XYZ file of C-alpha atoms in Angstrom:
761
model
C -18.620 -35.403 3.025
C -21.959 -34.452 0.224
C -23.748 -36.825 -1.618
C -22.073 -36.943 -5.209
C -24.920 -37.885 -7.324
C -26.329 -34.414 -5.554
C -23.670 -32.199 -6.063
C -23.724 -33.086 -9.502
C -27.455 -32.555 -10.051
C -27.082 -29.455 -8.191
C -23.995 -27.866 -10.610
C -26.356 -29.090 -14.123
C -28.774 -26.838 -12.422
C -26.262 -24.103 -12.158
C -25.639 -24.144 -15.680
C -28.381 -24.575 -17.475
C -29.781 -21.760 -15.483
C -26.835 -19.635 -16.661
C -27.437 -16.541 -19.293
C -23.504 -17.668 -20.612
C -22.430 -20.684 -22.554
C -21.349 -23.059 -21.324
C -19.885 -26.625 -23.244
C -17.995 -29.769 -22.141
C -15.946 -31.006 -24.982
C -13.560 -34.220 -24.558
C -11.258 -35.772 -27.085
C -11.791 -39.043 -29.199
C -8.980 -39.922 -31.889
C -7.869 -36.725 -32.151
C -10.758 -34.720 -32.066
C -12.637 -32.912 -29.781
C -16.203 -33.599 -29.911
C -19.045 -31.298 -27.590
C -19.832 -34.139 -24.759
C -22.810 -31.022 -23.015
C -23.642 -27.830 -23.374
C -26.480 -24.764 -22.257
C -29.282 -24.115 -23.020
C -27.801 -20.601 -23.386
C -25.261 -21.974 -25.986
C -27.581 -23.477 -28.453
C -29.857 -20.381 -28.199
C -26.588 -17.885 -28.618
C -26.283 -20.128 -31.765
C -29.644 -20.337 -33.250
C -29.012 -24.707 -32.836
C -30.908 -26.671 -30.964
C -28.693 -29.049 -28.436
C -29.044 -32.175 -30.447
C -27.708 -30.505 -33.221
C -24.923 -29.384 -31.014
C -23.831 -32.536 -28.958
C -21.379 -34.760 -30.766
C -20.091 -32.111 -32.878
C -16.871 -30.135 -32.382
C -16.630 -26.123 -31.724
C -14.502 -25.539 -35.102
C -18.155 -27.171 -36.470
C -19.760 -23.720 -35.372
C -16.506 -21.320 -35.970
C -15.752 -19.206 -38.108
C -13.138 -20.870 -40.076
C -10.616 -17.382 -40.129
C -10.826 -18.267 -36.139
C -10.117 -22.526 -36.599
C -6.087 -21.479 -35.988
C -7.000 -19.785 -32.461
C -9.173 -22.492 -31.125
C -6.561 -24.857 -32.218
C -3.927 -22.974 -30.685
C -5.578 -22.591 -27.191
C -6.091 -26.314 -27.363
C -3.072 -27.761 -27.364
C -2.488 -25.099 -23.970
C -5.317 -26.898 -22.652
C -3.592 -30.072 -23.222
C -0.706 -28.852 -21.100
C -3.181 -27.988 -17.737
C -3.162 -24.592 -18.775
C -6.399 -21.794 -18.261
C -7.068 -19.660 -21.665
C -9.031 -16.514 -22.771
C -9.659 -15.573 -26.232
C -12.043 -13.578 -28.839
C -13.726 -15.334 -32.021
C -16.673 -15.206 -34.249
C -19.485 -18.040 -34.339
C -21.947 -18.450 -37.208
C -25.436 -18.267 -36.212
C -27.431 -21.282 -37.887
C -29.180 -18.222 -40.161
C -25.221 -17.656 -41.516
C -25.089 -14.542 -39.063
C -21.386 -13.699 -37.125
C -22.069 -13.358 -33.380
C -19.186 -12.225 -31.599
C -18.036 -13.801 -28.286
C -15.181 -14.315 -25.421
C -14.334 -17.816 -24.324
C -12.250 -18.720 -21.264
C -11.165 -22.134 -21.705
C -9.907 -24.514 -19.154
C -8.420 -27.929 -18.897
C -10.625 -30.729 -18.292
C -8.763 -33.669 -16.298
C -9.524 -37.468 -15.989
C -7.366 -39.456 -14.031
C -4.797 -36.170 -13.344
C -4.578 -35.653 -17.350
C -5.883 -33.072 -19.251
C -8.783 -35.208 -21.541
C -10.664 -32.321 -23.533
C -11.615 -28.707 -22.306
C -14.168 -26.644 -20.683
C -15.366 -23.571 -22.400
C -17.533 -20.811 -20.698
C -18.844 -17.983 -23.587
C -19.817 -15.425 -23.538
C -21.623 -12.780 -26.717
C -20.221 -9.770 -27.127
C -22.406 -8.153 -29.657
C -23.603 -5.703 -27.216
C -20.274 -4.748 -25.767
C -18.810 -4.198 -29.139
C -21.818 -1.508 -29.690
C -21.353 0.331 -26.690
C -17.781 -0.038 -27.270
C -18.105 1.607 -30.684
C -20.263 4.034 -29.149
C -17.839 5.170 -26.249
C -15.157 5.142 -28.973
C -16.930 7.991 -31.167
C -17.794 9.739 -28.226
C -13.709 9.451 -26.666
C -12.666 10.583 -30.770
C -15.248 13.666 -30.395
C -14.114 14.449 -27.228
C -10.208 14.756 -27.744
C -10.824 16.189 -31.176
C -12.433 19.223 -29.890
C -10.275 19.272 -26.651
C -6.553 19.358 -29.255
C -7.636 20.817 -32.382
C -10.558 23.617 -30.579
C -9.031 27.224 -32.179
C -8.387 28.664 -27.967
C -5.297 27.923 -26.211
C -6.283 25.590 -22.893
C -4.801 23.947 -20.470
C -5.936 21.972 -17.769
C -4.018 20.250 -14.006
C -5.307 17.882 -11.681
C -5.477 18.128 -7.953
C -1.902 18.712 -7.058
C -1.392 21.152 -9.735
C -0.166 18.665 -12.423
C -0.711 19.819 -16.175
C -3.011 16.865 -17.539
C -4.015 18.883 -20.644
C -1.645 20.895 -22.662
C -3.350 21.782 -26.322
C -1.870 22.965 -29.593
C -3.590 26.042 -29.550
C -1.391 26.748 -25.856
C 1.642 25.737 -27.717
C 1.497 27.787 -30.735
C 0.675 30.163 -28.126
C 3.610 30.101 -25.992
C 6.148 27.904 -28.203
C 6.042 24.699 -25.644
C 5.387 21.708 -26.647
C 2.832 19.180 -24.654
C 5.278 16.966 -24.196
C 7.108 19.475 -22.253
C 4.727 20.534 -20.148
C 2.483 17.561 -19.796
C 2.626 16.374 -16.038
C 4.692 19.120 -14.557
C 3.190 20.377 -11.172
C 5.127 23.519 -8.882
C 2.722 26.312 -10.800
C 5.485 25.237 -13.940
C 2.765 25.899 -16.656
C 2.949 29.336 -15.044
C 6.373 30.328 -16.580
C 5.367 30.693 -20.385
C 3.415 33.636 -19.296
C 5.132 34.853 -16.781
C 8.958 34.281 -16.753
C 8.624 32.910 -13.016
C 6.286 30.358 -11.048
C 3.061 31.792 -9.787
C -0.592 30.482 -9.167
C -2.690 31.079 -12.267
C -6.767 31.174 -12.813
C -6.992 27.012 -12.184
C -5.513 27.194 -8.897
C -7.975 29.712 -7.500
C -10.339 27.808 -9.025
C -9.012 24.149 -6.948
C -7.796 26.157 -3.322
C -9.085 29.742 -3.821
C -7.835 33.381 -3.286
C -8.258 36.143 -0.921
C -7.847 39.988 -1.686
C -4.416 40.830 -2.594
C -4.436 37.940 -5.345
C -7.597 39.318 -6.799
C -5.765 42.421 -7.379
C -3.619 40.721 -10.049
C -6.557 40.797 -12.491
C -9.133 42.950 -13.880
C -12.908 42.445 -14.044
C -12.495 38.672 -11.756
C -15.644 37.265 -11.669
C -17.567 34.267 -10.234
C -20.537 32.458 -11.912
C -20.650 29.853 -9.665
C -17.580 27.520 -9.811
C -16.516 28.787 -12.717
C -13.884 32.198 -12.697
C -13.506 34.585 -15.813
C -10.846 37.517 -15.363
C -8.602 39.700 -17.593
C -4.715 39.981 -16.863
C -1.903 42.436 -18.710
C 1.632 40.349 -19.026
C 4.152 42.699 -19.910
C 6.584 40.253 -20.378
C 4.324 38.140 -22.733
C 4.506 38.567 -26.436
C 6.776 41.355 -28.047
C 5.041 44.307 -26.557
C 3.454 42.418 -23.542
C -0.751 41.109 -24.363
C -4.178 41.495 -22.595
C -5.502 37.388 -22.261
C -8.349 36.714 -21.218
C -8.642 33.524 -18.840
C -11.527 31.006 -18.197
C -11.233 28.326 -15.637
C -13.365 25.931 -14.578
C -13.249 22.796 -12.333
C -13.264 19.809 -13.971
C -15.840 17.362 -12.120
C -15.629 13.219 -12.047
C -18.806 10.821 -12.272
C -19.552 11.172 -9.072
C -19.552 14.948 -8.916
C -16.218 15.672 -7.622
C -13.534 17.840 -8.647
C -10.700 16.410 -10.197
C -9.087 19.296 -11.324
C -9.844 22.088 -13.318
C -8.796 24.011 -16.772
C -8.098 27.319 -17.510
C -8.386 29.068 -21.428
C -6.601 31.875 -22.669
C -7.918 34.199 -25.008
C -5.676 36.742 -26.342
C -8.073 39.558 -26.365
C -7.276 41.790 -28.743
C -7.058 39.410 -31.562
C -9.524 36.677 -31.450
C -12.307 37.857 -28.951
C -15.012 36.347 -31.358
C -13.792 32.416 -30.407
C -15.387 33.341 -26.712
C -18.684 31.729 -27.381
C -16.904 28.221 -29.006
C -14.618 28.051 -26.556
C -17.616 27.772 -23.895
C -19.736 25.390 -25.706
C -16.109 23.460 -25.942
C -15.732 23.254 -22.625
C -19.328 22.774 -21.590
C -19.547 19.910 -23.865
C -15.963 18.291 -22.320
C -16.836 19.068 -19.441
C -20.311 17.135 -19.598
C -18.262 14.192 -20.604
C -15.750 13.859 -18.526
C -18.150 14.383 -15.795
C -20.476 11.805 -16.534
C -17.459 9.057 -17.612
C -18.124 5.744 -15.525
C -15.130 4.362 -16.241
C -11.801 4.206 -14.729
C -9.671 6.412 -16.825
C -5.625 6.768 -17.579
C -2.556 7.590 -19.109
C 0.419 5.980 -19.629
C 3.721 6.767 -21.684
C 5.700 3.731 -23.782
C 6.823 2.228 -20.678
C 4.104 1.998 -18.694
C 4.614 4.642 -16.065
C 1.274 6.985 -15.202
C 0.948 10.126 -16.067
C -2.807 10.812 -15.243
C -5.251 8.948 -13.870
C -8.933 9.930 -12.659
C -10.541 9.351 -9.231
C -12.973 6.246 -10.389
C -8.501 4.895 -11.020
C -7.792 5.770 -7.462
C -10.274 4.573 -6.267
C -10.819 1.275 -7.555
C -7.004 0.889 -6.739
C -7.317 2.149 -3.401
C -4.351 4.149 -4.160
C -4.518 8.604 -3.782
C -3.097 10.096 -7.235
C 0.112 10.982 -6.237
C 0.810 7.585 -4.892
C 0.327 5.666 -7.839
C 1.240 8.514 -10.853
C 4.759 8.143 -11.801
C 4.507 3.934 -11.168
C 4.394 1.878 -14.384
C 0.599 0.386 -14.454
C 1.708 -3.008 -15.174
C 2.809 -3.365 -11.072
C -0.968 -4.082 -10.864
C -1.203 -7.119 -13.443
C 0.080 -10.337 -12.452
C 3.836 -11.234 -13.978
C 2.159 -13.562 -16.446
C -0.331 -11.502 -18.397
C 2.717 -8.566 -18.698
C 3.953 -9.043 -21.769
C 0.798 -9.669 -23.357
C -0.641 -5.878 -22.668
C 2.864 -4.995 -23.404
C 1.912 -6.214 -27.525
C -0.997 -5.065 -27.213
C -0.432 -1.324 -26.531
C 3.065 -1.330 -28.447
C 1.469 -3.152 -31.408
C -0.776 0.331 -32.476
C -0.693 1.793 -34.889
C -1.376 5.284 -36.574
C -3.992 3.100 -38.945
C -4.312 1.051 -36.238
C -4.402 3.578 -33.292
C -7.099 1.240 -30.582
C -7.410 -1.991 -29.335
C -9.585 -3.385 -26.356
C -8.475 -6.459 -24.585
C -9.270 -8.171 -21.193
C -6.655 -9.291 -18.555
C -6.105 -9.711 -14.968
C -5.165 -7.048 -12.042
C -4.147 -7.011 -8.750
C -6.296 -4.642 -6.363
C -4.947 -5.195 -3.119
C -4.858 -8.933 -2.041
C -7.776 -9.644 -5.055
C -7.340 -10.097 -9.031
C -10.163 -8.634 -11.048
C -11.085 -9.108 -14.777
C -11.040 -5.598 -16.563
C -11.782 -4.373 -20.278
C -9.402 -2.402 -21.267
C -9.695 0.302 -24.470
C -6.448 2.088 -25.196
C -5.899 5.064 -27.675
C -2.213 5.675 -28.533
C -1.696 9.256 -29.501
C 0.969 10.039 -32.066
C 3.147 13.527 -32.297
C 3.853 15.049 -35.881
C 6.592 13.216 -36.529
C 4.495 9.909 -36.495
C 6.033 8.976 -32.862
C 4.220 7.905 -29.995
C 3.970 10.261 -27.485
C 2.050 8.704 -25.021
C -1.033 6.443 -24.196
C -4.503 7.405 -23.586
C -6.306 4.416 -21.778
C -9.867 3.543 -21.072
C -11.427 0.156 -18.617
C -13.893 -1.407 -16.773
C -14.242 -3.830 -13.982
C -15.583 -7.379 -15.514
C -14.989 -9.906 -12.954
C -18.705 -10.504 -12.362
C -19.131 -10.734 -16.197
C -15.702 -12.841 -16.344
C -15.875 -15.068 -13.732
C -19.655 -15.306 -12.734
C -18.877 -15.479 -9.106
C -22.240 -14.842 -8.327
C -23.934 -18.108 -10.025
C -20.576 -20.190 -9.855
C -19.328 -19.201 -6.499
C -20.139 -22.932 -5.217
C -18.345 -24.737 -8.225
C -15.664 -26.322 -7.135
C -14.122 -26.756 -10.876
C -14.195 -23.105 -10.636
C -12.473 -22.653 -7.146
C -9.741 -25.546 -9.723
C -8.883 -22.895 -12.404
C -8.109 -20.470 -9.824
C -6.155 -21.819 -7.143
C -4.516 -23.728 -9.510
C -3.288 -20.880 -11.447
C -1.642 -19.451 -8.328
C 2.017 -19.200 -7.952
C 0.996 -19.417 -3.759
C -0.066 -23.040 -2.487
C -3.385 -23.725 -1.172
C -5.380 -25.869 1.258
C -7.965 -26.725 2.042
C -8.143 -28.288 5.840
C -11.170 -30.237 7.749
C -11.067 -32.161 11.205
C -7.551 -31.660 11.064
C -6.634 -33.319 6.885
C -6.297 -31.683 4.058
C -9.067 -32.283 1.660
C -7.134 -29.852 -1.176
C -3.951 -29.551 -2.321
C -3.109 -26.993 -5.187
C -0.097 -27.787 -7.416
C 1.419 -25.118 -6.098
C 1.297 -27.106 -2.512
C 2.642 -30.632 -4.624
C 5.243 -28.801 -5.078
C 5.976 -26.827 -2.150
C 5.871 -29.916 0.053
C 7.101 -32.513 -2.174
C 4.238 -35.103 -2.104
C 1.953 -36.100 -4.797
C -1.859 -34.990 -4.600
C -2.870 -38.005 -4.231
C -0.294 -39.161 -0.919
C -1.339 -35.429 0.647
C -5.532 -35.937 0.002
C -6.427 -37.152 3.746
C -3.447 -37.255 4.906
C -3.312 -35.238 8.684
C -2.531 -31.847 8.321
C 0.522 -31.996 11.112
C 2.523 -34.674 8.719
C 4.456 -32.100 6.717
C 4.733 -29.767 9.442
C 7.700 -29.100 11.469
C 7.154 -30.232 14.938
C 8.570 -27.658 16.913
C 6.533 -26.042 15.328
C 2.933 -28.158 15.626
C 1.703 -27.483 19.234
C 1.147 -23.444 18.352
C -0.283 -23.888 14.867
C -3.039 -26.008 16.437
C -3.746 -23.346 18.982
C -4.131 -21.463 15.583
C -6.184 -23.830 13.978
C -8.518 -24.636 16.515
C -8.794 -20.679 17.048
C -9.668 -19.805 13.547
C -12.710 -22.564 13.571
C -13.688 -20.803 16.619
C -14.411 -17.360 15.211
C -11.684 -16.049 17.475
C -9.301 -13.217 16.295
C -5.548 -14.571 14.664
C -3.424 -12.794 12.989
C -3.316 -12.197 9.737
C -0.095 -14.100 8.592
C 2.286 -16.047 10.494
C 5.479 -18.308 9.395
C 6.120 -22.021 10.288
C 8.073 -24.278 9.324
C 7.288 -27.125 7.092
C 9.562 -30.832 6.392
C 9.181 -31.734 2.604
C 8.972 -35.481 1.502
C 12.649 -35.306 0.693
C 13.007 -33.721 4.758
C 14.223 -30.602 3.529
C 13.232 -28.000 5.898
C 11.273 -25.043 4.651
C 9.791 -21.612 5.867
C 6.438 -20.544 4.926
C 4.353 -17.478 4.975
C 0.508 -18.634 5.737
C -2.638 -16.955 5.876
C -5.719 -18.524 6.509
C -10.058 -18.103 6.720
C -12.726 -20.119 6.758
C -15.780 -21.782 5.039
C -18.527 -23.785 4.819
C -17.417 -27.477 2.844
C -19.879 -30.224 3.243
C -22.326 -28.360 5.796
C -19.531 -27.954 7.996
C -16.379 -25.634 8.989
C -13.210 -25.594 6.942
C -9.691 -24.034 6.566
C -8.373 -22.678 3.263
C -5.588 -21.134 3.512
C -2.260 -19.315 1.151
C 1.542 -20.680 1.756
C 4.371 -18.723 0.044
C 8.050 -20.031 0.663
C 9.723 -17.857 2.488
C 12.711 -19.804 3.281
C 15.099 -17.431 0.951
C 14.136 -14.748 3.269
C 14.297 -16.065 5.988
C 17.843 -17.529 5.120
C 19.044 -13.560 4.516
C 17.911 -12.100 7.461
C 19.475 -15.577 9.601
C 22.603 -14.301 7.899
C 21.797 -10.060 8.732
C 21.928 -11.167 12.754
C 24.976 -13.663 12.498
C 26.704 -10.468 10.609
C 25.286 -8.730 13.301
C 26.806 -10.602 16.105
C 30.438 -10.847 14.118
C 30.436 -7.407 13.549
C 29.588 -6.508 18.088
C 32.174 -8.556 18.655
C 34.376 -6.998 15.977
C 33.815 -4.116 17.557
C 34.974 -5.879 21.335
C 37.914 -6.837 19.555
C 39.028 -3.342 18.890
C 38.033 -1.529 21.834
C 40.328 -3.860 23.706
C 42.943 -3.865 21.297
C 42.032 0.192 21.621
C 42.581 -0.266 25.310
C 45.569 -2.495 25.066
C 47.373 0.193 22.794
C 46.452 2.755 25.698
C 48.173 0.633 27.726
C 51.243 0.442 25.386
C 51.474 4.080 25.473
C 51.104 4.894 29.019
C 54.259 2.146 30.027
C 55.962 3.855 26.912
C 55.907 7.407 28.285
C 56.553 6.410 31.563
C 59.955 4.269 30.487
C 61.270 6.274 27.551
C 60.712 9.566 30.065
C 62.422 7.759 33.250
C 65.418 6.497 30.232
C 66.492 9.289 28.174
C 66.421 10.950 31.563
C 69.292 8.493 33.366
C 71.749 9.444 30.062
C 71.024 12.987 30.882
C 71.344 13.332 34.648
C 74.735 11.448 34.303
C 75.666 13.666 31.596
C 74.749 16.579 33.249
C 77.066 15.593 36.655
C 79.514 14.524 34.344
C 80.028 18.161 32.789
C 80.094 19.870 36.175
C 82.808 16.943 36.877
C 84.956 17.700 33.844
C 84.487 21.925 34.818
C 85.744 21.521 38.176
C 88.653 19.539 37.356
C 89.665 22.271 34.604
C 89.390 24.549 37.118
C 91.856 22.366 39.098
C 93.468 22.139 35.824
C 93.372 18.155 36.217
C 93.372 17.605 32.775
C 93.255 13.509 31.797
C 90.286 13.524 34.905
C 88.580 16.166 33.051
C 89.341 14.254 29.942
C 87.820 11.197 31.174
C 85.054 12.453 32.350
C 83.969 14.335 28.881
C 84.840 10.914 26.701
C 81.570 9.227 29.135
C 79.212 12.221 28.538
C 80.309 11.230 24.748
C 79.538 7.465 25.315
C 76.077 8.866 27.388
C 75.080 10.081 23.651
C 75.799 7.813 22.193
C 73.462 5.592 24.134
C 71.045 8.607 24.213
C 71.340 8.609 20.346
C 70.790 5.184 19.994
C 67.968 4.488 21.889
C 66.045 7.480 19.879
C 66.792 5.504 16.926
C 65.564 2.241 17.743
C 62.110 4.389 19.165
C 61.649 6.587 15.474
C 62.343 2.856 14.181
C 59.172 1.105 16.370
C 56.918 3.929 15.960
C 57.524 3.884 12.199
C 56.289 -0.372 11.893
C 53.309 -0.034 10.546
C 52.747 3.259 9.992
C 54.618 3.620 6.268
C 55.343 0.355 4.407
C 56.710 -0.916 1.450
C 54.225 -3.038 -1.349
C 54.261 -6.512 0.299
C 56.546 -8.597 -2.166
C 56.193 -12.607 -2.859
C 60.236 -13.588 -1.260
C 61.343 -16.877 -0.684
C 62.436 -17.435 3.192
C 65.374 -18.822 2.716
C 66.813 -15.438 0.527
C 65.454 -13.465 3.658
C 67.705 -15.330 5.908
C 70.579 -14.798 3.940
C 70.295 -11.058 3.450
C 69.989 -10.748 7.138
C 72.788 -13.053 7.226
C 75.025 -11.187 4.603
C 74.037 -7.419 7.027
C 75.791 -9.264 10.158
C 78.765 -10.584 8.203
C 80.848 -8.865 11.221
C 79.418 -9.740 13.936
C 78.786 -14.311 12.446
C 82.849 -13.528 11.887
C 83.766 -11.678 15.216
C 82.037 -15.133 17.085
C 82.801 -17.408 14.551
C 79.086 -17.896 14.679
C 77.980 -20.847 12.659
C 74.654 -20.633 11.067
C 72.521 -23.439 9.689
C 69.662 -22.229 7.472
C 67.031 -24.998 6.495
C 66.299 -25.818 2.693
C 62.860 -25.830 0.979
C 61.288 -22.692 3.367
C 57.977 -21.902 1.835
C 57.795 -18.247 -0.271
C 55.907 -15.046 2.185
C 54.487 -12.186 1.284
C 55.927 -9.206 3.353
C 57.545 -6.355 3.380
C 61.223 -7.722 2.176
C 63.027 -4.265 4.384
C 60.893 -4.463 7.461
C 61.034 -9.102 7.808
C 65.311 -8.567 6.733
C 64.999 -5.831 9.533
C 63.519 -8.219 12.492
C 66.203 -11.553 11.160
C 69.041 -9.286 11.765
C 67.191 -8.282 15.152
C 66.299 -11.876 15.843
C 70.559 -13.413 14.860
C 72.459 -10.299 16.145
C 69.901 -11.176 19.526
C 70.797 -14.817 19.517
C 74.866 -14.400 18.406
C 75.126 -11.291 21.288
C 73.420 -14.036 24.030
C 75.858 -16.828 23.600
C 78.904 -17.127 26.278
C 81.762 -15.797 25.565
C 83.767 -19.539 25.937
C 80.839 -20.838 23.319
C 80.294 -21.249 19.740
C 77.413 -19.445 18.630
C 75.457 -21.990 16.696
C 71.942 -20.801 14.952
C 69.640 -22.783 13.068
C 66.648 -21.435 11.082
C 63.996 -24.133 10.431
C 60.023 -24.491 8.888
C 58.235 -26.819 10.737
C 54.228 -27.614 11.148
C 53.652 -23.862 9.913
C 55.780 -22.164 12.359
C 59.344 -20.394 11.240
C 61.970 -20.502 13.539
C 65.497 -18.892 14.675
C 66.729 -21.391 17.484
C 70.110 -20.560 19.329
C 72.434 -22.481 21.849
C 72.710 -19.202 24.350
C 72.184 -19.050 27.436
C 68.295 -19.282 27.398
C 65.343 -17.367 28.678
C 63.683 -18.512 31.871
C 59.923 -18.694 32.064
C 58.934 -15.819 33.872
C 60.819 -13.310 31.147
C 59.436 -15.048 28.038
C 56.781 -12.677 28.078
C 58.844 -9.496 29.032
C 61.804 -9.818 27.160
C 58.826 -8.535 23.747
C 58.414 -5.190 26.318
C 59.401 -1.705 25.416
C 63.121 -1.388 26.845
C 63.326 -4.452 28.853
C 66.429 -6.356 29.344
C 66.878 -9.640 31.353
C 70.432 -8.348 32.089
C 69.783 -4.524 32.936
C 74.145 -4.362 32.872
C 74.305 -5.718 29.364
C 74.157 -3.851 25.758
C 71.653 -2.082 23.682
C 68.087 -0.449 24.679
C 65.592 -2.987 24.990
C 64.128 -1.822 21.683
C 65.642 -4.463 19.671
C 62.299 -7.330 20.489
C 59.434 -5.187 20.715
C 60.500 -4.038 17.117
C 60.576 -7.770 15.822
C 57.137 -8.383 17.629
C 55.622 -5.445 16.380
C 57.177 -6.132 12.782
C 55.874 -9.911 13.151
C 52.330 -8.513 14.133
C 52.092 -5.930 11.514
C 51.898 -9.219 9.417
C 48.814 -10.588 11.011
C 51.593 -13.204 12.209
C 52.702 -13.539 16.447
C 56.139 -14.576 17.809
C 56.595 -16.724 21.065
C 60.159 -17.801 22.708
C 60.526 -21.251 23.551
C 63.425 -22.474 25.631
C 64.651 -24.757 28.700
C 65.811 -21.715 30.097
C 69.747 -22.219 30.671
C 71.325 -24.381 26.720
C 69.028 -23.147 24.191
C 66.173 -20.866 22.693
C 64.009 -20.367 20.041
C 62.082 -17.398 18.203
C 59.126 -18.619 16.805
C 56.820 -17.165 14.830
C 54.083 -17.010 11.940
C 53.926 -15.066 8.423
C 51.999 -15.412 5.482
C 52.603 -17.828 3.301
C 52.399 -18.073 -0.337
C 49.958 -21.105 -1.348
């Protein structure tokens, strides 16, 4: 570590050599007393240091600006950095405008005073007044010059459309500014086509030159005449002049075209040339960032300096809000500045921070509101310059720990400086991110907050960075907070020299929520793949069922047809022999076969409809469904003297009422049908542990038959009545309701059909 006394002496040497004023104050009995002021501040006010130290800043401030100073002090006591413009009174009574940047002075981890950096704005306001006058003259020339004119950028978008051109075409500038794709030609020609300004920017061939008369080039300026039969009541002869617009570095950034109706207004040519030359010389020599934007801050024009400064192409930044380039905590203040402009006060000058890539810079901007004829704001034009060197004193205060703290504590990202694998500095965001206080972190091992599983490879990155070897610009790892939470952070680091030794400085951004979202997406993808696999298996099962169905139907339908065919032949033979009784018996058998086939076809049709045509689901007590099924089987119940025991208190289910009753009819009828002839059928319907049951005292079902009975056309006893479709219908109805059905039986004296259904809570 370096000697603190040496560092302090070096810091005072730097402060005493600065060209900007520096004041350090402390709070004594609620009064802010100047404890230190550098020579630059004393010179600025014309006082000696002994006349300043011990007094308060407001003793030298213009009385009207004292409330602003008090407001700023209150913010510094909250730990905030402020920037504002006020007026000081020199010893001779004159006024000096200044920009004050004030930061809290921290004692025992609490704000106990302030540190002010004071910049004399006298020269700045002098230059600004000259700039405003030049800008006003330029805009007056463009806006009120008597000749119609428009300008376009390198992408063909209209950036100038003056009042004379509005009068000539009947198209307002608000309708044309920012338009491209040759739209500026439509008011003249009635269709999109290149105009003379396009030829200046992109050149022309022989075919295009034939469209103009007297097309001449003088350096990079084109002049021509053209007759447009569709422009004006009888057509118009127009004289055109187009020239490139240069930026301050001599590069073409667009073109301007002047239009003159030479049938009426030839005499204005000289005035137009003078205006054009004056406009071009001013614009080309401007060393500033220039932009225009609408009332929402959306950029409609930026000059080449603006693009180069922020590293954007013009087409990538125009149409976006310039507020994206400003830190969020300053956006509202910037909005208030330019939205507060009026016709009486159309200009405002202010400073703010901007984001240039990963870098924060300071800029000074002058905004001008442009008003329409009805007094409404059409757009704003802004002129800016980078004042980072002036504002932040980067060269003079690079080694100043205080300046670093001001910047580091104002960022939302965690910042840490590490040397010998230990923390030597952590900002406030780092404290909040880790849950540890600064006192707990300073001097502690870095790996105290790193997840053990990430520590090994992170140590390798740490060592490689210090050795100057290539490392990823950013990487992600986990930290463990003081309360044990695991958080994901994105980390970027660099090296610096601290006390004669190499150290690392890193920024950390909490990305836990982003990682959680990525994990959710991964699980969703896996779930989706599982659903696809299950659906594929289901389709394969359905295909197998269809193949079995086709085979069985063809087999079971052919059998009665063969029987009918044979019996019809026998009946014909018996009729020829005159044996009427045998013929009648054969025909009666044919009739029974037809009836069986009709029953089979009805069951197949019923099975095919299940799951396709459904009734709206209803909430129905299950006991009520059982009673409806029993009512439909009243004749069968009476014929066999069956005893039905229906439990009470069964739950309500959400089902297709008609289909469920149909399933219960099949189950109950099946149980009655397969009870021995010498035994009275006894059926129980009950609900237990989330399962519905229909239990009988029938002949039972062997274990090896319990799955097969649900197959289409399958019958345990092939000679029994029925088509073998009934239980397939039941199974399909249950599955359509997202339930399942199975059989429990002892194989000889009882059988229970068990199934699940959606129960209403």
